[in-house]
Amino acid sequence: LSGLGLPLMGISIGIHLSDTATEVWITGEDGRALEPFVVENALVEIREAQRSGDDYYYKHLEGEEIKEQYRRMAEQGNSRAVDIPEEQMPSKGEAYAVFFEGGRIMMPSEEPIAEEYLMLIKRFGEVFGYAHSRHKELQEKETQNRRFAVEASVQRLRAEVQSMDEASDFERI
């Protein structure tokens, strides 16, 4: 998304784990993914906009309101907001949340973002959401396959033990 040349102050992707928790994925200054963290869904107006079927949420932030946003991000574990001194926090900005099924893309921006870009980001979110859900399905299948492999090994061992005729068969097994 950074290739779009938008005046973003950061970007994060939130995957809804439940009605009260979201797993947040962000990138570091170098663009590489950082470890995700889980936050409580405290922003009621964003949740309401998503539930009502809006494509995105937008809010202009200034002064104390934007500083409070940065403080909240730092408290929630956003490592990009932790070390910013208050005097270096922006004095104004635009907050966007672009929705897709199962999550949202959060984008604080220095300037308003054109609708065409927001719809492009929405499409990206839909693809990301699909890929993430597929990733979770594959993780579950891998876990299930490991469990089946262990159960099969136990069954083979059980059959070997039952086929023992002499004490010396124990060494073989």
Backbone as JSON, one array per atom type, in Angstrom:
{
  "sequence": "LSGLGLPLMGISIGIHLSDTATEVWITGEDGRALEPFVVENALVEIREAQRSGDDYYYKHLEGEEIKEQYRRMAEQGNSRAVDIPEEQMPSKGEAYAVFFEGGRIMMPSEEPIAEEYLMLIKRFGEVFGYAHSRHKELQEKETQNRRFAVEASVQRLRAEVQSMDEASDFERI",
  "N": [[0.82, -1.21, 0.0], [2.08, 1.15, 0.51], [3.18, 1.86, -1.87], [1.32, 3.34, -3.24], [1.72, 5.97, -2.81], [0.45, 7.57, -0.93], [-0.15, 10.02, 1.68], [0.46, 8.66, 4.24], [0.6, 8.12, 7.77], [1.11, 5.8, 8.89], [0.07, 2.37, 8.94], [-2.25, -0.21, 9.53], [-3.53, -3.53, 9.85], [-6.44, -4.93, 10.93], [-7.73, -7.86, 12.28], [-10.72, -9.28, 13.1], [-11.19, -11.0, 16.01], [-13.16, -11.56, 17.8], [-16.25, -10.19, 19.1], [-15.21, -8.41, 20.86], [-12.44, -8.29, 20.61], [-9.54, -7.61, 18.6], [-7.04, -8.64, 16.37], [-4.09, -7.05, 15.62], [-2.09, -6.1, 12.95], [0.91, -4.59, 12.05], [3.38, -2.57, 10.34], [6.91, -2.0, 10.57], [9.17, 0.85, 10.61], [10.81, 0.24, 8.48], [9.16, -1.08, 6.77], [8.77, -3.77, 7.14], [6.91, -6.51, 8.51], [5.69, -6.43, 11.84], [5.42, -8.15, 15.01], [2.13, -9.3, 15.6], [-0.46, -7.85, 17.7], [-3.02, -7.95, 20.22], [-5.98, -6.09, 20.62], [-8.57, -4.5, 22.54], [-11.81, -3.9, 21.25], [-12.4, -0.85, 21.31], [-13.21, 1.44, 19.98], [-16.1, 2.58, 19.42], [-17.56, 4.0, 17.46], [-16.31, 3.26, 15.08], [-16.8, 0.5, 14.95], [-19.6, 0.6, 14.78], [-19.93, 1.89, 12.3], [-18.9, -0.07, 10.59], [-20.66, -2.21, 11.1], [-23.0, -1.11, 10.11], [-22.68, -1.31, 7.44], [-21.13, 0.46, 6.01], [-18.54, 1.43, 3.7], [-16.2, 2.5, 4.6], [-14.71, 4.24, 7.42], [-14.33, 7.57, 8.49], [-12.56, 10.21, 10.05], [-11.7, 13.47, 11.05], [-8.95, 14.58, 12.87], [-7.68, 16.65, 15.49], [-5.37, 18.57, 17.5], [-5.67, 17.89, 20.93], [-7.2, 15.62, 20.6], [-5.95, 14.07, 18.57], [-3.54, 13.56, 19.81], [-4.4, 12.03, 21.95], [-5.25, 9.81, 20.53], [-2.77, 8.79, 19.65], [-1.63, 8.21, 22.15], [-3.38, 6.19, 23.02], [-2.89, 4.25, 21.06], [-0.23, 3.6, 21.71], [-0.57, 2.57, 24.31], [-1.99, 0.26, 23.69], [-0.11, -1.34, 22.58], [1.06, -0.74, 20.16], [3.96, -0.53, 18.62], [5.02, 1.44, 17.01], [4.0, 3.78, 17.95], [4.83, 4.06, 20.52], [7.33, 5.31, 21.27], [7.11, 8.01, 20.6], [7.54, 11.3, 21.39], [5.35, 13.68, 22.95], [5.59, 16.3, 21.93], [6.4, 15.83, 19.35], [4.32, 14.65, 18.14], [1.82, 14.71, 15.58], [-0.13, 17.68, 14.84], [-2.53, 17.64, 13.63], [-4.66, 15.47, 11.68], [-5.93, 12.8, 9.58], [-8.16, 10.16, 10.11], [-8.7, 6.94, 8.99], [-10.64, 4.03, 8.46], [-10.88, 1.27, 6.63], [-13.16, -1.08, 5.61], [-13.42, -4.67, 5.52], [-14.73, -7.98, 5.11], [-14.53, -9.5, 8.15], [-12.55, -7.85, 9.15], [-10.47, -4.83, 9.21], [-8.75, -2.08, 7.67], [-6.61, 0.18, 9.01], [-5.76, 3.55, 8.72], [-3.96, 6.2, 9.49], [-3.63, 9.47, 8.27], [-1.88, 12.23, 6.8], [-3.25, 13.95, 5.19], [-6.48, 14.32, 3.55], [-7.8, 11.39, 1.9], [-8.44, 10.33, -1.37], [-11.57, 9.09, -2.61], [-11.42, 7.08, -4.61], [-8.99, 5.82, -4.06], [-9.56, 4.79, -1.55], [-11.48, 2.87, -2.19], [-9.92, 1.15, -3.71], [-8.19, 0.27, -1.73], [-10.05, -1.0, -0.15], [-10.67, -3.2, -1.8], [-8.17, -4.47, -1.72], [-8.19, -5.13, 1.0], [-10.29, -6.99, 1.06], [-9.17, -9.09, -0.42], [-6.95, -9.62, 1.2], [-8.31, -10.39, 3.53], [-9.55, -12.76, 2.64], [-7.25, -14.3, 2.05], [-6.11, -14.43, 4.6], [-8.09, -15.84, 6.03], [-7.96, -18.24, 4.67], [-5.35, -18.98, 5.31], [-5.66, -19.42, 8.08], [-7.4, -21.64, 7.96], [-5.69, -23.54, 6.78], [-3.73, -23.72, 8.78], [-5.27, -24.92, 10.81], [-5.84, -27.36, 9.57], [-3.24, -28.42, 9.35], [-2.62, -28.75, 12.05], [-4.58, -30.61, 12.71], [-3.78, -32.72, 11.02], [-1.27, -33.34, 12.16], [-2.16, -34.3, 14.61], [-3.59, -36.56, 13.75], [-1.45, -38.05, 12.69], [0.02, -38.62, 15.01], [-1.88, -40.13, 16.41], [-2.09, -42.31, 14.63], [0.48, -43.38, 14.87], [0.44, -44.18, 17.54], [-1.54, -46.14, 17.37], [-0.23, -48.0, 15.69], [1.89, -48.73, 17.38], [0.45, -49.82, 19.5], [-0.67, -52.04, 18.21], [1.66, -53.47, 17.64], [2.54, -54.05, 20.24], [0.45, -55.68, 21.12], [0.91, -57.84, 19.5], [3.03, -59.11, 20.59], [4.75, -62.05, 21.52], [6.74, -63.14, 23.05], [9.04, -62.21, 25.71], [11.36, -61.18, 24.61], [10.46, -59.88, 22.36], [9.87, -57.33, 23.15], [12.2, -55.76, 23.06], [12.53, -55.46, 20.32], [10.31, -53.88, 19.68]],
  "CA": [[0.0, 0.0, 0.0], [2.93, 2.33, 0.52], [3.46, 2.18, -3.26], [0.3, 4.24, -3.77], [2.17, 7.34, -2.62], [-0.45, 8.31, -0.06], [0.54, 10.64, 2.81], [0.08, 7.9, 5.43], [1.46, 8.18, 8.95], [1.21, 4.42, 9.33], [-1.02, 1.54, 8.44], [-2.39, -1.47, 10.26], [-4.64, -4.37, 9.44], [-7.07, -5.55, 12.1], [-8.54, -9.05, 12.03], [-11.63, -9.44, 14.23], [-11.16, -12.31, 16.66], [-14.45, -11.69, 18.45], [-16.9, -8.88, 19.19], [-14.47, -7.54, 21.77], [-10.99, -8.32, 20.41], [-9.02, -7.54, 17.24], [-5.61, -8.86, 16.21], [-3.6, -5.94, 14.81], [-0.83, -6.29, 12.24], [1.47, -3.32, 11.59], [4.74, -2.67, 9.81], [7.89, -1.11, 11.18], [9.62, 1.95, 9.76], [11.43, -0.32, 7.28], [8.14, -1.73, 5.96], [8.64, -5.19, 7.48], [5.83, -6.79, 9.46], [6.03, -6.62, 13.25], [4.56, -9.15, 15.67], [0.78, -8.77, 15.85], [-0.9, -7.72, 19.08], [-4.48, -7.98, 20.33], [-6.56, -4.94, 21.3], [-10.02, -4.52, 22.75], [-12.52, -3.04, 20.29], [-12.91, 0.26, 22.1], [-13.71, 2.53, 19.14], [-17.49, 2.25, 19.15], [-18.03, 4.59, 16.2], [-15.78, 2.46, 13.96], [-17.58, -0.75, 14.92], [-20.94, 0.91, 14.3], [-19.85, 2.16, 10.86], [-18.72, -1.34, 9.91], [-21.91, -2.98, 11.23], [-24.06, -0.5, 9.3], [-22.41, -1.6, 6.04], [-20.32, 1.49, 5.36], [-17.29, 0.95, 3.11], [-15.09, 2.97, 5.42], [-14.97, 5.23, 8.47], [-13.42, 8.7, 8.38], [-12.68, 11.25, 11.07], [-10.62, 14.46, 11.11], [-8.47, 14.72, 14.25], [-6.81, 17.8, 15.74], [-5.0, 18.91, 18.87], [-5.66, 16.87, 21.99], [-7.84, 14.41, 20.09], [-4.97, 13.25, 17.86], [-2.57, 13.11, 20.81], [-5.06, 10.95, 22.67], [-5.21, 8.66, 19.63], [-1.41, 8.24, 19.71], [-1.46, 7.61, 23.48], [-4.15, 4.94, 23.03], [-2.15, 3.28, 20.24], [0.93, 3.16, 22.47], [-1.06, 1.72, 25.4], [-2.46, -1.01, 23.14], [1.02, -2.13, 22.14], [1.55, -0.34, 18.85], [5.36, -0.14, 18.85], [5.35, 2.65, 16.25], [3.51, 4.95, 18.67], [5.35, 4.06, 21.9], [8.46, 6.21, 21.54], [6.92, 9.35, 20.03], [7.28, 12.33, 22.41], [4.14, 14.47, 22.64], [5.9, 17.48, 21.11], [6.62, 15.39, 17.98], [3.07, 14.12, 17.59], [1.21, 15.68, 14.65], [-1.16, 18.53, 15.43], [-3.8, 17.29, 12.99], [-4.56, 14.32, 10.79], [-7.16, 12.16, 9.14], [-8.2, 8.75, 10.5], [-9.53, 6.12, 8.1], [-10.76, 2.59, 8.67], [-11.52, 0.7, 5.45], [-13.67, -2.36, 6.1], [-13.62, -5.87, 4.72], [-15.34, -9.0, 5.95], [-13.6, -10.06, 9.13], [-11.5, -6.95, 9.62], [-10.41, -3.46, 8.72], [-7.43, -1.49, 7.46], [-6.57, 1.48, 9.69], [-4.78, 4.41, 8.07], [-3.86, 7.62, 9.83], [-3.06, 10.17, 7.12], [-1.63, 13.65, 6.99], [-4.2, 14.68, 4.36], [-7.59, 13.48, 3.11], [-7.51, 10.39, 0.86], [-9.5, 10.3, -2.39], [-12.48, 7.95, -2.58], [-10.94, 6.02, -5.5], [-7.95, 5.07, -3.34], [-10.21, 4.05, -0.47], [-12.12, 1.69, -2.78], [-8.83, 0.25, -4.07], [-7.74, -0.32, -0.46], [-11.11, -1.94, 0.24], [-10.45, -4.43, -2.58], [-7.0, -5.11, -1.12], [-8.64, -5.71, 2.27], [-11.08, -8.19, 0.78], [-8.23, -10.16, -0.81], [-6.19, -9.96, 2.4], [-9.21, -11.14, 4.42], [-9.68, -14.11, 2.09], [-5.97, -14.99, 2.24], [-5.94, -14.69, 6.03], [-8.99, -16.93, 6.44], [-7.39, -19.47, 4.09], [-4.18, -19.27, 6.15], [-6.16, -20.01, 9.33], [-7.9, -22.98, 7.63], [-4.53, -24.41, 6.57], [-3.14, -23.97, 10.1], [-6.12, -25.9, 11.49], [-5.64, -28.66, 8.91], [-1.91, -28.9, 9.74], [-2.75, -29.22, 13.44], [-5.37, -31.83, 12.65], [-2.94, -33.76, 10.41], [-0.29, -33.76, 13.17], [-2.88, -35.12, 15.59], [-3.87, -37.84, 13.1], [-0.19, -38.78, 12.58], [0.33, -39.13, 16.35], [-2.84, -41.2, 16.69], [-1.72, -43.47, 13.81], [1.67, -43.96, 15.49], [0.0, -44.86, 18.77], [-2.24, -47.36, 16.95], [0.78, -48.96, 15.23], [2.6, -49.22, 18.56], [-0.49, -50.67, 20.23], [-0.76, -53.3, 17.47], [2.93, -54.18, 17.86], [2.55, -54.57, 21.62], [-0.5, -56.78, 21.19], [1.43, -58.99, 18.76], [4.17, -59.7, 21.31], [4.58, -63.44, 21.99], [7.8, -63.45, 24.02], [9.63, -61.04, 26.33], [12.38, -60.62, 23.72], [9.79, -59.02, 21.39], [9.84, -55.97, 23.69], [13.39, -55.06, 22.55], [12.25, -55.13, 18.92], [9.32, -52.82, 19.62]],
  "C": [[0.86, 1.26, 0.0], [3.27, 2.76, -0.91], [2.44, 3.11, -3.89], [0.7, 5.7, -3.62], [1.25, 8.19, -1.77], [0.3, 8.88, 1.13], [0.18, 9.96, 4.14], [1.1, 8.07, 6.54], [1.68, 6.79, 9.52], [0.06, 3.65, 8.73], [-1.06, 0.28, 9.29], [-3.59, -2.22, 9.7], [-5.15, -5.06, 10.69], [-7.93, -6.72, 11.66], [-9.4, -9.26, 13.26], [-11.57, -10.87, 14.75], [-12.5, -12.62, 17.32], [-15.1, -10.31, 18.44], [-16.09, -7.9, 20.02], [-12.97, -7.48, 21.52], [-10.62, -8.34, 18.93], [-7.52, -7.78, 17.28], [-5.11, -7.82, 15.22], [-2.21, -6.27, 14.25], [-0.35, -4.94, 11.74], [2.84, -3.59, 10.99], [5.63, -1.7, 10.55], [8.26, -0.01, 10.2], [10.22, 1.44, 8.45], [10.44, -1.05, 6.38], [7.95, -3.2, 6.26], [7.58, -5.37, 8.56], [6.39, -6.98, 10.87], [5.1, -7.66, 13.84], [3.18, -8.54, 15.91], [0.49, -8.68, 17.34], [-2.42, -7.64, 19.09], [-4.94, -6.77, 21.13], [-8.04, -5.18, 21.52], [-10.64, -3.55, 21.75], [-13.18, -1.9, 21.04], [-13.54, 1.37, 21.26], [-15.11, 2.2, 18.63], [-17.94, 2.78, 17.79], [-17.5, 3.83, 14.99], [-16.56, 1.16, 13.84], [-18.98, -0.5, 14.37], [-20.95, 1.18, 12.8], [-19.7, 0.85, 10.08], [-20.0, -2.17, 9.95], [-23.02, -2.42, 10.34], [-23.82, -0.71, 7.81], [-21.65, -0.54, 5.29], [-19.05, 0.85, 4.78], [-16.09, 1.34, 3.96], [-15.6, 3.96, 6.46], [-13.93, 6.33, 8.27], [-13.66, 9.67, 9.52], [-11.45, 12.15, 11.0], [-10.25, 14.63, 12.58], [-7.55, 15.93, 14.36], [-6.48, 17.89, 17.22], [-4.96, 17.73, 19.82], [-6.25, 15.55, 21.51], [-6.84, 13.5, 19.37], [-3.89, 12.75, 18.82], [-3.14, 11.95, 21.62], [-5.06, 9.66, 21.84], [-3.83, 8.0, 19.68], [-1.15, 7.59, 21.07], [-2.17, 6.25, 23.56], [-3.42, 3.86, 22.22], [-0.95, 2.73, 21.0], [0.52, 2.23, 23.61], [-1.48, 0.34, 24.91], [-1.32, -1.87, 22.6], [1.55, -1.8, 20.77], [2.95, 0.23, 19.01], [5.74, 1.12, 18.07], [4.89, 3.91, 16.98], [4.14, 5.09, 20.05], [6.37, 5.15, 22.15], [8.31, 7.61, 20.97], [6.64, 10.34, 21.17], [6.09, 13.19, 21.99], [4.43, 15.66, 21.75], [6.16, 17.1, 19.64], [5.37, 14.76, 17.35], [2.46, 15.16, 16.65], [0.11, 16.48, 15.34], [-2.53, 18.27, 14.81], [-3.57, 16.1, 12.06], [-5.93, 13.78, 10.46], [-7.08, 10.68, 9.56], [-9.18, 8.02, 9.59], [-9.51, 4.68, 8.6], [-11.54, 2.06, 7.47], [-11.9, -0.74, 5.8], [-13.65, -3.46, 5.04], [-14.18, -6.92, 5.66], [-14.27, -9.6, 6.87], [-12.53, -9.11, 9.62], [-11.59, -5.55, 9.04], [-8.95, -3.05, 8.54], [-7.49, -0.1, 8.06], [-5.44, 2.31, 9.07], [-4.85, 5.83, 8.61], [-3.12, 8.33, 8.69], [-2.86, 11.64, 7.46], [-2.67, 14.5, 6.25], [-5.37, 13.76, 4.01], [-7.18, 12.56, 1.96], [-8.71, 10.33, -0.09], [-10.28, 8.99, -2.3], [-11.98, 6.79, -3.44], [-9.85, 5.18, -4.83], [-8.56, 4.23, -2.21], [-10.88, 2.79, -1.01], [-11.07, 0.67, -3.25], [-8.31, -0.46, -2.82], [-8.78, -1.3, 0.05], [-10.95, -3.26, -0.5], [-9.25, -5.2, -2.05], [-7.4, -5.81, 0.18], [-9.43, -6.99, 2.06], [-10.18, -9.36, 0.41], [-7.41, -10.59, 0.41], [-7.06, -10.79, 3.35], [-9.39, -12.57, 3.95], [-8.4, -14.91, 2.33], [-5.75, -15.33, 3.71], [-6.84, -15.83, 6.48], [-8.5, -18.25, 5.88], [-6.17, -19.92, 4.89], [-4.61, -19.96, 7.45], [-6.69, -21.42, 9.08], [-6.74, -23.96, 7.47], [-3.82, -24.71, 7.89], [-3.94, -25.02, 10.86], [-5.93, -27.28, 10.9], [-4.28, -29.25, 9.28], [-1.94, -29.45, 11.16], [-3.51, -30.53, 13.47], [-4.55, -32.98, 12.06], [-1.87, -34.25, 11.38], [-0.95, -34.67, 14.21], [-3.18, -36.5, 15.02], [-2.6, -38.69, 13.0], [0.21, -39.37, 13.93], [-0.6, -40.29, 16.69], [-2.51, -42.46, 15.89], [-0.49, -44.16, 14.39], [1.32, -44.73, 16.75], [-0.71, -46.17, 18.4], [-1.26, -48.42, 16.46], [1.52, -49.56, 16.41], [1.72, -50.17, 19.36], [-0.6, -52.04, 19.55], [0.51, -54.13, 17.65], [2.97, -54.81, 19.25], [1.61, -55.75, 21.74], [0.01, -58.03, 20.47], [2.62, -59.65, 19.45], [3.82, -61.11, 21.79], [5.57, -63.77, 23.09], [8.37, -62.13, 24.58], [10.66, -60.39, 25.43], [11.76, -59.74, 22.63], [9.76, -57.56, 21.84], [11.01, -55.15, 23.16], [13.17, -54.61, 21.11], [11.31, -53.93, 18.83], [9.89, -51.53, 20.17]]
}
